[in-house]
Short mmCIF file of C-alpha atoms and ligand atoms in Angstrom, two decimals:
data_model
loop_
_atom_site.label_atom_id
_atom_site.label_comp_id
_atom_site.label_asym_id
_atom_site.label_seq_id
_atom_site.Cartn_x
_atom_site.Cartn_y
_atom_site.Cartn_z
CA MET P 48 8.53 -3.19 3.53
CA SER P 49 9.82 -1.63 6.71
CA GLU P 50 7.21 -0.80 9.29
CA ASN P 51 5.31 2.48 8.75
CA ARG P 52 6.95 3.19 5.41
CA ILE P 53 4.66 3.90 2.50
CA TYR P 54 5.03 3.02 -1.16
CA ASN P 55 6.58 6.33 -2.17
CA PHE P 56 6.00 7.47 -5.77
CA ASN P 57 7.11 11.06 -5.19
CA ALA P 58 8.69 12.86 -8.14
CA GLY P 59 11.37 14.58 -6.06
CA PRO P 60 12.55 14.55 -3.39
CA ALA P 61 11.88 10.90 -4.00
CA ALA P 62 12.29 7.48 -2.43
CA LEU P 63 15.81 6.34 -1.63
CA PRO P 64 16.86 2.69 -1.36
CA LEU P 65 15.97 1.35 2.09
CA PRO P 66 19.43 -0.19 2.69
CA VAL P 67 20.94 3.26 2.13
CA LEU P 68 18.62 4.88 4.65
CA GLU P 69 19.36 2.12 7.13
CA GLU P 70 23.09 2.57 6.72
CA ILE P 71 22.74 6.32 7.27
CA GLN P 72 20.72 5.61 10.39
CA SER P 73 23.09 3.06 11.86
CA SER P 74 26.22 5.14 11.32
CA PHE P 75 24.71 8.52 11.99
CA LEU P 76 26.02 9.12 15.51
CA ASN P 77 29.46 7.64 14.99
CA PHE P 78 30.73 7.77 11.43
CA GLN P 79 33.62 5.35 10.76
CA ASN P 80 34.51 5.33 14.45
CA SER P 81 35.27 9.03 14.33
CA GLY P 82 33.05 9.65 17.35
CA MET P 83 31.17 12.18 15.22
CA SER P 84 28.29 12.27 12.82
CA VAL P 85 29.07 12.68 9.12
CA THR P 86 27.30 16.03 9.48
CA GLU P 87 29.81 17.07 12.15
CA ILE P 88 33.16 16.07 10.69
CA SER P 89 35.43 18.50 8.88
CA HIS P 90 35.30 18.47 5.11
CA ARG P 91 39.09 18.87 5.31
CA SER P 92 39.46 15.55 7.13
CA THR P 93 40.55 12.23 5.63
CA TYR P 94 37.13 10.91 6.65
CA PHE P 95 35.45 13.22 4.18
CA ASP P 96 38.18 12.92 1.55
CA ASP P 97 37.44 9.20 1.49
CA VAL P 98 33.71 9.86 1.05
CA ILE P 99 34.00 12.29 -1.84
CA ASN P 100 36.74 10.31 -3.60
CA ASP P 101 34.72 7.13 -3.27
CA ALA P 102 31.67 8.85 -4.77
CA VAL P 103 33.74 10.14 -7.71
CA ASP P 104 35.36 6.74 -8.29
CA ARG P 105 32.05 4.91 -8.16
CA ALA P 106 30.44 7.35 -10.61
CA LYS P 107 33.37 6.84 -12.99
CA ARG P 108 33.20 3.06 -12.74
CA LEU P 109 29.43 2.90 -13.18
CA LEU P 110 29.40 5.13 -16.26
CA LYS P 111 32.72 3.73 -17.55
CA LEU P 112 34.15 7.24 -17.71
CA ASP P 113 37.69 7.66 -18.96
CA ASP P 114 40.16 10.26 -17.69
CA ARG P 115 38.68 13.02 -19.84
CA PHE P 116 35.72 13.29 -17.49
CA ARG P 117 35.55 15.18 -14.21
CA VAL P 118 32.93 14.44 -11.56
CA LEU P 119 31.88 17.55 -9.61
CA PHE P 120 29.41 18.38 -6.88
CA ILE P 121 27.83 21.82 -7.02
CA GLN P 122 25.14 23.37 -4.85
CA GLY P 123 22.04 25.13 -6.13
CA GLY P 124 20.37 22.08 -7.66
CA ALA P 125 19.93 21.48 -11.36
CA SER P 126 18.41 24.94 -11.70
CA MET P 127 21.74 26.61 -10.98
CA GLN P 128 23.19 24.70 -13.94
CA PHE P 129 20.66 26.37 -16.24
CA ALA P 130 22.60 29.60 -15.60
CA MET P 131 26.12 28.20 -15.21
CA ILE P 132 26.04 26.40 -18.58
CA PRO P 133 25.48 29.53 -20.70
CA MET P 134 27.78 31.61 -18.47
CA ASN P 135 30.66 29.16 -18.80
CA PHE P 136 30.21 27.85 -22.31
CA LEU P 137 28.60 30.66 -24.30
CA ALA P 138 30.98 33.58 -23.99
CA ASN P 139 32.54 35.40 -26.95
CA GLY P 140 30.07 34.79 -29.74
CA LYS P 141 29.65 31.06 -29.10
CA THR P 142 26.26 29.59 -29.84
CA ALA P 143 24.28 26.51 -28.84
CA ASP P 144 21.23 24.50 -29.86
CA PHE P 145 18.51 23.73 -27.35
CA VAL P 146 15.74 21.14 -27.64
CA ASN P 147 12.57 22.03 -25.78
CA THR P 148 10.75 19.02 -24.36
CA GLY P 149 9.00 20.56 -21.37
CA THR P 150 9.18 22.70 -18.26
CA TRP P 151 12.82 22.00 -17.39
CA SER P 152 14.10 22.48 -20.93
CA THR P 153 12.13 25.72 -21.11
CA LYS P 154 13.74 26.93 -17.91
CA ALA P 155 17.21 26.19 -19.29
CA ILE P 156 16.36 28.10 -22.49
CA ASN P 157 14.96 31.04 -20.55
CA GLU P 158 18.07 31.31 -18.43
CA ALA P 159 20.34 31.46 -21.50
CA ARG P 160 18.10 34.17 -22.96
CA LEU P 161 18.09 36.10 -19.71
CA LEU P 162 21.88 36.19 -19.99
CA ASP P 163 21.53 37.45 -23.56
CA LYS P 164 23.32 34.45 -25.07
CA LYS P 165 22.99 33.41 -28.69
CA ILE P 166 20.99 30.18 -28.74
CA ASN P 167 18.70 28.39 -31.19
CA VAL P 168 15.71 26.31 -30.18
CA VAL P 169 16.07 23.73 -32.96
CA ALA P 170 13.17 21.46 -31.95
CA SER P 171 10.23 21.53 -29.60
CA SER P 172 7.32 19.27 -28.72
CA GLU P 173 5.24 22.11 -27.38
CA ASP P 174 2.76 21.74 -30.28
CA LYS P 175 1.45 18.55 -28.68
CA ASP P 176 1.73 19.58 -25.06
CA PHE P 177 5.24 18.07 -24.74
CA SER P 178 3.86 14.55 -25.08
CA TYR P 179 6.69 13.30 -27.30
CA ILE P 180 10.42 13.54 -28.00
CA PRO P 181 11.18 15.25 -31.34
CA LYS P 182 12.81 13.12 -34.06
CA ASP P 183 15.01 13.95 -37.08
CA ILE P 184 16.31 17.21 -35.68
CA THR P 185 18.54 19.39 -37.85
CA PHE P 186 21.19 20.96 -35.66
CA SER P 187 22.93 24.25 -36.45
CA LYS P 188 26.29 24.08 -38.21
CA ASP P 189 27.97 26.40 -35.75
CA ALA P 190 26.59 25.07 -32.45
CA ASP P 191 29.20 24.65 -29.72
CA PHE P 192 26.94 22.24 -27.83
CA ILE P 193 23.42 20.88 -27.83
CA HIS P 194 21.34 21.04 -24.68
CA LEU P 195 18.53 18.60 -23.97
CA THR P 196 16.62 17.11 -21.04
CA SER P 197 17.02 13.33 -21.11
CA ASN P 198 13.92 12.61 -19.04
CA ASN P 199 11.01 14.98 -18.66
CA THR P 200 9.92 14.45 -15.10
CA ILE P 201 6.67 16.38 -15.42
CA LYS P 202 5.36 15.16 -18.79
CA GLY P 203 6.63 11.59 -18.49
CA THR P 204 8.69 11.46 -21.67
CA GLN P 205 12.27 10.26 -22.11
CA TRP P 206 14.84 10.09 -24.90
CA ALA P 207 15.21 6.38 -25.68
CA ASP P 208 18.29 7.09 -27.84
CA PHE P 209 20.30 10.24 -28.18
CA PRO P 210 20.59 12.00 -31.55
CA ASP P 211 23.62 11.84 -33.77
CA THR P 212 25.13 15.30 -33.52
CA ASN P 213 28.18 14.92 -35.73
CA GLY P 214 30.54 15.18 -32.82
CA VAL P 215 29.00 18.29 -31.28
CA PRO P 216 28.86 17.56 -27.55
CA ILE P 217 25.49 17.09 -25.91
CA ILE P 218 24.93 18.71 -22.54
CA ALA P 219 22.09 16.85 -20.87
CA ASP P 220 19.97 17.55 -17.83
CA MET P 221 19.67 14.01 -16.46
CA SER P 222 18.17 14.99 -13.12
CA SER P 223 15.48 12.34 -13.25
CA ASP P 224 17.23 9.47 -15.02
CA ILE P 225 20.93 9.59 -14.20
CA PHE P 226 22.27 6.12 -13.28
CA SER P 227 18.96 4.56 -14.34
CA ARG P 228 20.45 2.99 -17.47
CA THR P 229 23.70 2.51 -19.35
CA LEU P 230 25.00 5.47 -21.28
CA ASP P 231 27.37 5.93 -24.19
CA MET P 232 29.32 8.88 -22.88
CA GLU P 233 31.01 9.50 -26.25
CA LYS P 234 28.10 11.74 -27.20
CA PHE P 235 28.21 13.89 -24.09
CA GLY P 236 30.29 16.88 -23.11
CA MET P 237 28.48 17.23 -19.82
CA ILE P 238 25.65 15.61 -17.92
CA TYR P 239 24.18 16.95 -14.72
CA ALA P 240 21.56 15.96 -12.21
CA GLY P 241 19.93 17.51 -9.18
CA ALA P 242 20.30 14.73 -6.63
CA GLN P 243 16.77 14.45 -5.26
CA LYS P 244 15.31 12.13 -7.88
CA ASN P 245 17.74 9.28 -8.27
CA LEU P 246 20.75 10.10 -6.12
CA GLY P 247 20.21 11.57 -2.69
CA PRO P 248 18.95 14.63 -0.85
CA SER P 249 18.10 17.87 -2.67
CA GLY P 250 20.52 20.76 -2.97
CA THR P 251 23.47 18.93 -4.48
CA CYS P 252 23.93 18.66 -8.20
CA MET P 253 26.22 16.07 -9.72
CA VAL P 254 28.03 17.41 -12.77
CA ILE P 255 30.06 15.18 -15.07
CA LEU P 256 32.11 17.38 -17.36
CA ARG P 257 34.59 16.63 -20.14
CA GLN P 258 37.98 18.28 -19.75
CA ASP P 259 38.01 19.90 -23.22
CA LEU P 260 34.82 21.83 -22.43
CA LEU P 261 36.28 22.83 -19.10
CA ASP P 262 39.46 24.04 -20.82
CA LYS P 263 37.47 26.29 -23.15
CA ALA P 264 35.12 27.66 -20.49
CA GLU P 265 34.86 31.37 -19.73
CA ASP P 266 37.10 32.42 -16.87
CA ALA P 267 35.87 35.95 -16.08
CA LEU P 268 33.06 34.82 -13.82
CA PRO P 269 32.32 34.92 -10.09
CA THR P 270 34.30 32.20 -8.33
CA MET P 271 31.31 30.11 -7.32
CA LEU P 272 29.77 30.23 -10.79
CA LYS P 273 32.62 28.74 -12.78
CA TYR P 274 33.27 25.06 -13.23
CA SER P 275 37.04 25.45 -12.91
CA THR P 276 36.64 26.40 -9.24
CA TYR P 277 35.03 23.01 -8.54
CA ALA P 278 37.37 21.06 -10.83
CA ASP P 279 40.52 22.61 -9.33
CA LYS P 280 39.51 21.88 -5.74
CA ASN P 281 37.81 18.47 -5.98
CA SER P 282 34.48 20.27 -5.36
CA MET P 283 35.79 21.64 -2.05
CA TYR P 284 36.68 25.26 -2.74
CA ASN P 285 34.20 26.09 0.00
CA THR P 286 32.31 23.78 2.34
CA PRO P 287 30.59 21.26 0.08
CA PRO P 288 27.16 19.74 0.76
CA CYS P 289 28.76 16.99 2.86
CA PHE P 290 25.65 15.05 3.82
CA GLY P 291 24.40 15.09 0.23
CA ILE P 292 27.67 13.81 -1.16
CA TYR P 293 27.82 11.12 1.53
CA THR P 294 24.32 9.91 0.65
CA ILE P 295 25.12 9.95 -3.07
CA ASP P 296 28.16 7.81 -2.33
CA LEU P 297 25.98 5.28 -0.50
CA VAL P 298 23.46 5.24 -3.35
CA LEU P 299 26.22 4.62 -5.89
CA LYS P 300 27.61 1.87 -3.66
CA TRP P 301 24.14 0.32 -3.56
CA ILE P 302 23.92 0.45 -7.36
CA GLU P 303 27.33 -1.16 -7.73
CA GLU P 304 27.25 -3.72 -4.96
CA GLU P 305 23.59 -4.58 -4.41
CA MET P 306 22.06 -3.97 -7.84
CA GLY P 307 25.10 -5.16 -9.80
CA GLY P 308 25.75 -2.13 -12.00
CA LEU P 309 23.89 -0.13 -14.61
CA GLU P 310 23.10 -2.99 -17.01
CA LYS P 311 21.21 -4.68 -14.19
CA VAL P 312 19.58 -1.44 -13.08
CA GLU P 313 18.41 -0.79 -16.63
CA GLU P 314 16.90 -4.26 -16.95
CA PHE P 315 15.19 -3.83 -13.58
CA ASN P 316 13.79 -0.42 -14.56
CA ILE P 317 12.46 -1.73 -17.89
CA GLN P 318 10.69 -4.57 -16.10
CA LYS P 319 9.29 -2.28 -13.42
CA ALA P 320 7.90 0.25 -15.88
CA ALA P 321 6.41 -2.57 -17.97
CA VAL P 322 4.36 -3.77 -14.99
CA LEU P 323 2.61 -0.41 -14.87
CA TYR P 324 2.45 0.42 -18.58
CA ASP P 325 1.15 -3.05 -19.49
CA PHE P 326 -1.58 -2.73 -16.91
CA ILE P 327 -2.59 0.77 -18.06
CA ASP P 328 -2.50 -0.24 -21.74
CA SER P 329 -4.82 -3.16 -21.04
CA SER P 330 -7.29 -0.93 -19.18
CA SER P 331 -10.00 1.22 -20.73
CA PHE P 332 -10.24 3.23 -17.51
CA TYR P 333 -6.67 4.54 -17.24
CA ARG P 334 -4.68 6.04 -20.12
CA THR P 335 -1.11 7.25 -20.42
CA THR P 336 -0.38 10.76 -21.69
CA ALA P 337 3.00 10.26 -23.39
CA GLU P 338 3.34 9.12 -26.99
CA LYS P 339 4.20 5.43 -27.31
CA TYR P 340 7.86 5.74 -28.32
CA SER P 341 8.60 8.52 -25.85
CA LYS P 342 7.30 6.97 -22.66
CA SER P 343 9.51 7.48 -19.63
CA LEU P 344 10.77 4.53 -17.61
CA MET P 345 11.02 6.87 -14.61
CA ASN P 346 7.83 8.95 -14.52
CA VAL P 347 4.62 7.27 -15.61
CA THR P 348 2.01 9.97 -16.27
CA PHE P 349 -1.60 8.84 -16.61
CA ARG P 350 -5.17 10.02 -16.51
CA LEU P 351 -8.49 8.62 -15.31
CA PRO P 352 -11.83 9.25 -17.08
CA THR P 353 -12.61 12.43 -15.07
CA GLU P 354 -10.85 14.87 -12.76
CA GLU P 355 -13.27 13.91 -9.98
CA LEU P 356 -12.17 10.30 -10.27
CA GLU P 357 -8.54 11.40 -10.27
CA GLN P 358 -9.06 13.25 -7.00
CA LYS P 359 -10.82 10.28 -5.49
CA PHE P 360 -8.07 7.96 -6.76
CA ILE P 361 -5.30 10.04 -5.23
CA ALA P 362 -7.13 10.39 -1.91
CA MET P 363 -7.83 6.69 -1.66
CA ALA P 364 -4.29 5.78 -2.73
CA THR P 365 -2.89 8.00 0.02
CA GLU P 366 -5.15 6.30 2.54
CA LYS P 367 -3.88 2.88 1.42
CA GLY P 368 -0.21 3.84 1.71
CA PHE P 369 0.64 4.90 -1.86
CA GLY P 370 2.17 8.36 -1.80
CA GLY P 371 3.06 10.94 -4.42
CA LEU P 372 0.65 9.90 -7.20
CA LYS P 373 -0.65 13.37 -7.90
CA GLY P 374 0.56 14.83 -11.20
CA HIS P 375 2.67 17.99 -11.22
CA ARG P 376 0.63 21.04 -10.25
CA SER P 377 1.13 22.50 -13.74
CA VAL P 378 -0.41 19.54 -15.60
CA GLY P 379 -2.79 17.73 -13.23
CA GLY P 380 -3.63 14.06 -13.66
CA CYS P 381 -1.61 11.33 -12.01
CA ARG P 382 2.03 10.38 -12.04
CA ALA P 383 3.95 7.49 -10.53
CA SER P 384 7.65 8.25 -10.26
CA ILE P 385 9.47 4.95 -10.26
CA TYR P 386 13.15 5.73 -9.97
CA ASN P 387 15.85 3.18 -9.14
CA ALA P 388 14.67 2.82 -5.55
CA ALA P 389 11.11 1.82 -6.49
CA THR P 390 10.66 -1.90 -5.87
CA LYS P 391 8.89 -4.53 -7.96
CA GLU P 392 6.82 -5.34 -4.91
CA GLY P 393 5.67 -1.70 -4.85
CA MET P 394 4.79 -1.83 -8.54
CA LYS P 395 2.68 -4.94 -8.07
CA ALA P 396 0.93 -3.47 -5.05
CA LEU P 397 0.16 -0.30 -7.02
CA VAL P 398 -1.25 -2.22 -9.98
CA ASN P 399 -3.42 -4.30 -7.64
CA PHE P 400 -4.74 -1.15 -6.05
CA MET P 401 -5.40 0.47 -9.44
CA ASP P 402 -7.21 -2.64 -10.64
CA ALA P 403 -9.44 -2.71 -7.58
CA PHE P 404 -10.16 1.03 -7.89
CA GLU P 405 -11.14 0.56 -11.53
CA GLY P 406 -13.48 -2.27 -10.56
CA GLU P 407 -15.23 -0.12 -7.97
CA ASN P 408 -15.49 3.05 -10.06
CA LYS P 409 -16.00 2.00 -13.64
C1 PLP O 266 13.67 18.34 -10.65
C2 PLP O 266 14.32 18.71 -11.92
C3 PLP O 266 15.06 19.91 -12.05
C4 PLP O 266 15.18 20.92 -10.93
O1 PLP O 266 16.06 20.49 -9.97
P1 PLP O 266 16.43 21.45 -8.73
O2 PLP O 266 17.47 20.64 -8.03
O3 PLP O 266 15.18 21.65 -7.93
O4 PLP O 266 16.94 22.72 -9.28
C5 PLP O 266 15.65 20.18 -13.26
N1 PLP O 266 15.55 19.33 -14.30
C6 PLP O 266 14.85 18.17 -14.21
C7 PLP O 266 14.77 17.26 -15.39
C8 PLP O 266 14.21 17.84 -13.03
O5 PLP O 266 13.51 16.70 -12.93
#
């Protein structure tokens, strides 16, 4: 570990791969011999064209996307997508199914309702405090798309497999697990992710959109709120979030060149999560909150015997250099977010700390 850096288990903004941060640092004052920082160059320059095109190409290679898919960068985070999706895809009597698996799904549903769109919530895990992913869902016959949240950052649940929807495209909020595993894109019409969990700095949202959805999208919308604006101008209708896109490009390069692609990343993430889940499962002191078959490989949510012990645990962890272990303010408890950049070394150190804390406080 680099000097003075903690083991960072923040949920988002979250840890980025150290080699990426080091590359940003070393090229920050003079990007590609331009004599300028990447935050100072024109987005209309070939320097920046190369950055954004490289990011798009890498995303396509990693997810094995064919030419039907467009890769876009949009500002406003994932939350802006909650509004853009119904605005663009639910005009003129169209309807969609939504699955509610927690806070972020609920926000997406609320935004569609706020816009007075016709949607059905076809499944929800709210009955058990969003601790599981619903199974055997019956989708509506007339749905134009199905919206779901692939990984529930706050509750620590994740779709292990995606439902069979009879060809109806899934639109998935993948903010906290994009590029963490391989994906069969045949099922998806669109996936999107706020960058700050697994991709880069906050503010930029990566949107991967299939051309046929784009072709059918509503056109009578404000310029900045329609997907066609971004698709027509390679995400540069106005000044794009240059630094965000640059960092995303470096993260994707790291996944391709250092990690060896998504199969390898997936294997690595399964092993990493197992270190923590196996330890918690073998302990009578800690317990996970997510149902067995819905456990997230990205956000491990867990509890201690009492809230007092949880507070003590978090305080002591912070002191020992483990950051971000406090659960989301809406749910309490503890959470270790272990995205792609989390290291095995960090996992082992965390488990050792947890073991020692258990010994002292049992
Ligand atoms: C963090 C998060 C969001 C919100 O992202 P913003 O970029 O802050 O809008 C939405 N969905 C999921 C699943 C998230 O984890």
